[in-house]
Amino acid sequence: LLESGTLGTKANVQVVLPHKTQSYGDSQDPPEESIPLCTLKHFPHAIEHTIEWARDLFQQLFADSPQEVNSFLSESASYLAKVTTEGTGTSQL
């Protein structure tokens, strides 16, 4: 049994034999360490999700992007070589 949904793919496997093992509904998933990315991007249904989404967007707009611009301005040749060979998370040629 593979379970997936708005809370991410869990890839749980459980053998259920009638009258021999516990049913699927009797087990509980361990608590999530962080909010799955698919929940943040597609179905933020709790206030914690929207806060995390906003923090992530703020980080991208006001920290990561300016850092890449500064990196380009300080060492443009090595930055372009790095982007063309590796690519980066926020910009690619």
XYZ file of N, CA, C and O in Angstrom:
372
model
N 0.848 -1.173 0.000
C 0.000 0.000 0.000
C 0.887 1.227 0.000
O 1.712 1.399 0.887
N 0.776 2.049 -1.000
C 1.516 3.304 -1.072
C 0.531 4.429 -0.853
O -0.487 4.514 -1.523
N 0.850 5.298 0.078
C -0.035 6.404 0.402
C 0.575 7.698 -0.094
O 1.749 7.967 0.135
N -0.210 8.488 -0.775
C 0.256 9.806 -1.181
C -0.938 10.749 -1.179
O -2.082 10.338 -1.149
N -0.651 12.029 -1.190
C -1.720 13.018 -1.181
C -1.139 14.386 -0.971
O 0.017 14.636 -1.284
N -1.910 15.274 -0.396
C -1.455 16.641 -0.222
C -0.397 16.749 0.860
O 0.243 17.779 0.990
N -0.202 15.738 1.651
C 0.820 15.788 2.685
C 2.104 15.096 2.257
O 2.960 14.795 3.067
N 2.247 14.800 0.982
C 3.484 14.224 0.484
C 3.434 12.714 0.391
O 2.575 12.054 0.965
N 4.364 12.162 -0.346
C 4.437 10.723 -0.498
C 5.127 10.127 0.709
O 6.233 10.498 1.042
N 4.488 9.205 1.350
C 5.046 8.608 2.559
C 5.756 7.288 2.261
O 6.632 6.895 2.973
N 5.321 6.580 1.228
C 5.886 5.294 0.843
C 5.840 4.294 1.995
O 6.776 3.581 2.267
N 4.717 4.241 2.664
C 4.525 3.271 3.736
C 4.066 1.946 3.158
O 3.312 1.903 2.189
N 4.520 0.875 3.747
C 4.068 -0.453 3.369
C 3.594 -1.145 4.633
O 4.284 -1.149 5.646
N 2.404 -1.719 4.560
C 1.848 -2.396 5.725
C 1.068 -3.611 5.244
O 0.202 -3.511 4.389
N 1.375 -4.770 5.809
C 0.656 -5.998 5.493
C -0.562 -6.052 6.403
O -0.456 -5.943 7.622
N -1.732 -6.228 5.783
C -2.968 -6.299 6.554
C -3.622 -7.650 6.257
O -4.014 -7.923 5.131
N -3.708 -8.479 7.283
C -4.386 -9.770 7.183
C -5.605 -9.726 8.103
O -5.466 -9.448 9.299
N -6.793 -9.971 7.573
C -8.002 -9.901 8.405
C -7.910 -10.811 9.630
O -7.493 -11.969 9.526
N -8.244 -10.266 10.780
C -8.263 -10.967 12.070
C -6.890 -11.437 12.543
O -6.787 -12.189 13.494
N -5.805 -11.043 11.847
C -4.455 -11.429 12.255
C -3.588 -10.217 12.594
O -2.759 -10.289 13.473
N -3.741 -9.149 11.838
C -2.934 -7.944 12.060
C -3.872 -6.761 12.276
O -5.070 -6.848 12.037
N -3.268 -5.657 12.734
C -4.076 -4.450 12.888
C -4.472 -3.916 11.522
O -3.792 -4.157 10.529
N -5.590 -3.209 11.469
C -6.037 -2.652 10.199
C -5.229 -1.400 9.876
O -4.539 -0.849 10.725
N -5.380 -0.939 8.651
C -4.647 0.242 8.205
C -5.024 1.458 9.045
O -4.176 2.271 9.380
N -6.281 1.583 9.412
C -6.741 2.728 10.176
C -6.220 2.768 11.605
O -6.261 3.803 12.266
N -5.730 1.642 12.135
C -5.232 1.601 13.504
C -3.844 2.224 13.647
O -3.440 2.588 14.749
N -3.091 2.303 12.574
C -1.729 2.845 12.659
C -1.758 4.344 12.415
O -2.639 4.876 11.748
N -0.760 5.048 12.961
C -0.636 6.483 12.765
C 0.751 6.795 12.223
O 1.727 6.155 12.594
N 0.790 7.788 11.357
C 2.066 8.224 10.798
C 2.844 9.000 11.845
O 2.257 9.675 12.690
N 4.173 8.916 11.803
C 4.964 9.755 12.715
C 4.759 11.221 12.364
O 4.445 11.551 11.220
N 4.932 12.113 13.310
C 4.736 13.540 13.000
C 5.763 14.032 11.984
O 6.906 13.583 11.961
N 5.323 14.933 11.142
C 6.195 15.489 10.105
C 7.257 16.383 10.740
O 6.970 17.145 11.647
N 8.490 16.294 10.237
C 9.561 17.156 10.719
C 9.445 18.549 10.116
O 9.813 19.530 10.734
N 8.946 18.613 8.892
C 8.733 19.896 8.235
C 7.510 19.765 7.345
O 6.989 18.677 7.125
N 7.080 20.879 6.798
C 5.908 20.875 5.934
C 6.342 20.445 4.539
O 7.280 21.011 3.975
N 5.691 19.425 3.952
C 6.064 18.984 2.608
C 5.917 20.107 1.589
O 4.996 20.925 1.662
N 6.838 20.160 0.650
C 6.860 21.224 -0.350
C 5.589 21.243 -1.192
O 5.075 22.311 -1.523
N 5.052 20.068 -1.509
C 3.836 20.037 -2.330
C 2.668 20.686 -1.599
O 1.818 21.321 -2.219
N 2.617 20.550 -0.284
C 1.555 21.197 0.495
C 1.724 22.702 0.451
O 0.753 23.442 0.278
N 2.946 23.174 0.598
C 3.190 24.619 0.579
C 2.835 25.240 -0.772
O 2.282 26.328 -0.838
N 3.169 24.551 -1.851
C 2.981 25.119 -3.183
C 1.553 24.973 -3.697
O 1.076 25.814 -4.438
N 0.850 23.885 -3.330
C -0.429 23.600 -3.967
C -1.638 23.621 -3.041
O -2.744 23.873 -3.504
N -1.461 23.342 -1.764
C -2.625 23.225 -0.888
C -2.288 23.672 0.529
O -2.347 22.889 1.472
N -1.920 24.937 0.714
C -1.602 25.414 2.068
C -2.892 25.621 2.874
O -3.548 26.642 2.763
N -3.291 24.627 3.652
C -4.584 24.670 4.329
C -4.504 25.068 5.811
O -5.523 25.133 6.475
N -3.340 25.344 6.310
C -3.203 25.783 7.705
C -2.384 27.073 7.730
O -1.598 27.355 6.821
N -2.549 27.846 8.773
C -1.838 29.127 8.873
C -0.323 28.902 8.873
O 0.427 29.704 8.308
N 0.144 27.796 9.440
C 1.583 27.498 9.436
C 2.104 27.335 8.013
O 3.233 27.690 7.703
N 1.255 26.786 7.121
C 1.666 26.590 5.734
C 1.844 27.926 5.032
O 2.812 28.122 4.297
N 0.910 28.846 5.245
C 1.019 30.139 4.572
C 2.191 30.944 5.118
O 2.847 31.663 4.366
N 2.467 30.818 6.403
C 3.628 31.504 6.983
C 4.915 30.955 6.392
O 5.811 31.708 5.993
N 5.016 29.643 6.295
C 6.218 29.019 5.720
C 6.368 29.380 4.247
O 7.466 29.636 3.762
N 5.257 29.416 3.515
C 5.291 29.802 2.106
C 5.811 31.228 1.964
O 6.643 31.520 1.109
N 5.319 32.143 2.806
C 5.755 33.531 2.749
C 7.230 33.673 3.107
O 7.956 34.451 2.488
N 7.690 32.912 4.092
C 9.116 32.951 4.458
C 9.989 32.480 3.301
O 11.039 33.060 3.015
N 9.549 31.422 2.628
C 10.303 30.882 1.506
C 10.365 31.896 0.360
O 11.427 32.128 -0.226
N 9.243 32.517 0.062
C 9.211 33.530 -1.001
C 10.067 34.736 -0.642
O 10.812 35.256 -1.477
N 9.995 35.175 0.602
C 10.821 36.293 1.055
C 12.305 35.961 0.905
O 13.086 36.783 0.428
N 12.688 34.756 1.299
C 14.088 34.316 1.175
C 14.540 34.355 -0.280
O 15.634 34.821 -0.586
N 13.695 33.872 -1.181
C 14.050 33.867 -2.601
C 14.194 35.280 -3.152
O 15.146 35.573 -3.876
N 13.233 36.154 -2.814
C 13.222 37.493 -3.407
C 14.246 38.439 -2.818
O 14.845 39.236 -3.542
N 14.445 38.375 -1.505
C 15.253 39.398 -0.842
C 16.587 38.907 -0.292
O 17.344 39.704 0.251
N 16.876 37.630 -0.420
C 18.170 37.120 0.039
C 18.894 36.363 -1.077
O 20.018 36.717 -1.441
N 18.255 35.347 -1.646
C 18.928 34.517 -2.649
C 19.211 35.273 -3.942
O 20.340 35.234 -4.453
N 18.215 35.943 -4.472
C 18.403 36.675 -5.734
C 19.435 37.796 -5.611
O 20.331 37.894 -6.459
N 19.355 38.654 -4.586
C 20.402 39.682 -4.455
C 21.795 39.087 -4.257
O 22.782 39.635 -4.750
N 21.879 37.957 -3.569
C 23.182 37.315 -3.373
C 23.747 36.852 -4.721
O 24.946 36.980 -4.974
N 22.876 36.341 -5.575
C 23.349 35.928 -6.901
C 23.774 37.125 -7.741
O 24.756 37.053 -8.473
N 23.045 38.239 -7.650
C 23.426 39.451 -8.380
C 24.785 39.942 -7.897
O 25.662 40.278 -8.705
N 24.983 39.975 -6.592
C 26.282 40.402 -6.050
C 27.399 39.479 -6.491
O 28.502 39.923 -6.798
N 27.107 38.178 -6.531
C 28.107 37.218 -6.992
C 28.455 37.476 -8.451
O 29.620 37.428 -8.840
N 27.454 37.749 -9.267
C 27.701 38.051 -10.674
C 28.501 39.340 -10.843
O 29.433 39.407 -11.646
N 28.136 40.365 -10.074
C 28.829 41.646 -10.205
C 30.278 41.578 -9.741
O 31.145 42.256 -10.295
N 30.557 40.774 -8.742
C 31.924 40.711 -8.231
C 32.824 39.807 -9.080
O 33.989 40.111 -9.267
N 32.297 38.721 -9.587
C 33.104 37.772 -10.375
C 32.267 37.246 -11.528
O 31.862 36.078 -11.518
N 32.023 38.072 -12.527
C 31.101 37.698 -13.605
C 31.582 36.510 -14.431
O 30.792 35.640 -14.783
N 32.859 36.448 -14.728
C 33.360 35.346 -15.570
C 33.197 34.005 -14.875
O 32.700 33.032 -15.470
N 33.593 33.918 -13.619
C 33.467 32.640 -12.913
C 32.003 32.314 -12.631
O 31.608 31.152 -12.647
N 31.180 33.345 -12.401
C 29.751 33.112 -12.166
C 29.103 32.524 -13.417
O 28.354 31.546 -13.347
N 29.376 33.099 -14.576
C 28.802 32.594 -15.827
C 29.287 31.186 -16.131
O 28.521 30.354 -16.622
N 30.556 30.911 -15.855
C 31.068 29.556 -16.071
C 30.352 28.561 -15.159
O 29.993 27.461 -15.587
N 30.135 28.957 -13.923
C 29.445 28.082 -12.968
C 28.008 27.837 -13.391
O 27.523 26.702 -13.355
N 27.296 28.887 -13.803
C 25.894 28.747 -14.183
C 25.739 27.882 -15.429
O 24.841 27.054 -15.500
N 26.627 28.058 -16.408
C 26.491 27.271 -17.637
C 26.823 25.810 -17.424
O 26.257 24.950 -18.091
N 27.707 25.490 -16.487
C 28.048 24.086 -16.259
C 27.128 23.419 -15.237
O 26.705 22.296 -15.424
N 26.799 24.134 -14.158
C 26.020 23.530 -13.085
C 24.581 24.000 -13.046
O 23.692 23.241 -12.681
N 24.364 25.264 -13.348
C 23.069 25.868 -13.097
C 22.953 26.164 -11.618
O 23.770 25.715 -10.810
N 21.994 26.956 -11.267
C 21.748 27.236 -9.845
C 20.268 27.100 -9.587
O 19.465 26.947 -10.500
N 19.894 27.217 -8.321
C 18.510 27.055 -7.946
C 17.591 28.150 -8.461
O 16.439 27.912 -8.763
N 18.108 29.376 -8.601
C 17.213 30.469 -8.955
C 17.435 31.025 -10.362
O 16.584 31.711 -10.877
N 18.583 30.745 -10.952
C 18.789 31.275 -12.301
C 19.584 30.284 -13.131
O 20.450 29.602 -12.638
N 19.213 30.235 -14.392
C 19.938 29.398 -15.338
C 19.975 30.117 -16.674
O 19.096 30.885 -17.007
N 21.024 29.855 -17.444
C 21.121 30.450 -18.781
C 20.520 29.531 -19.799
O 20.496 28.369 -19.689
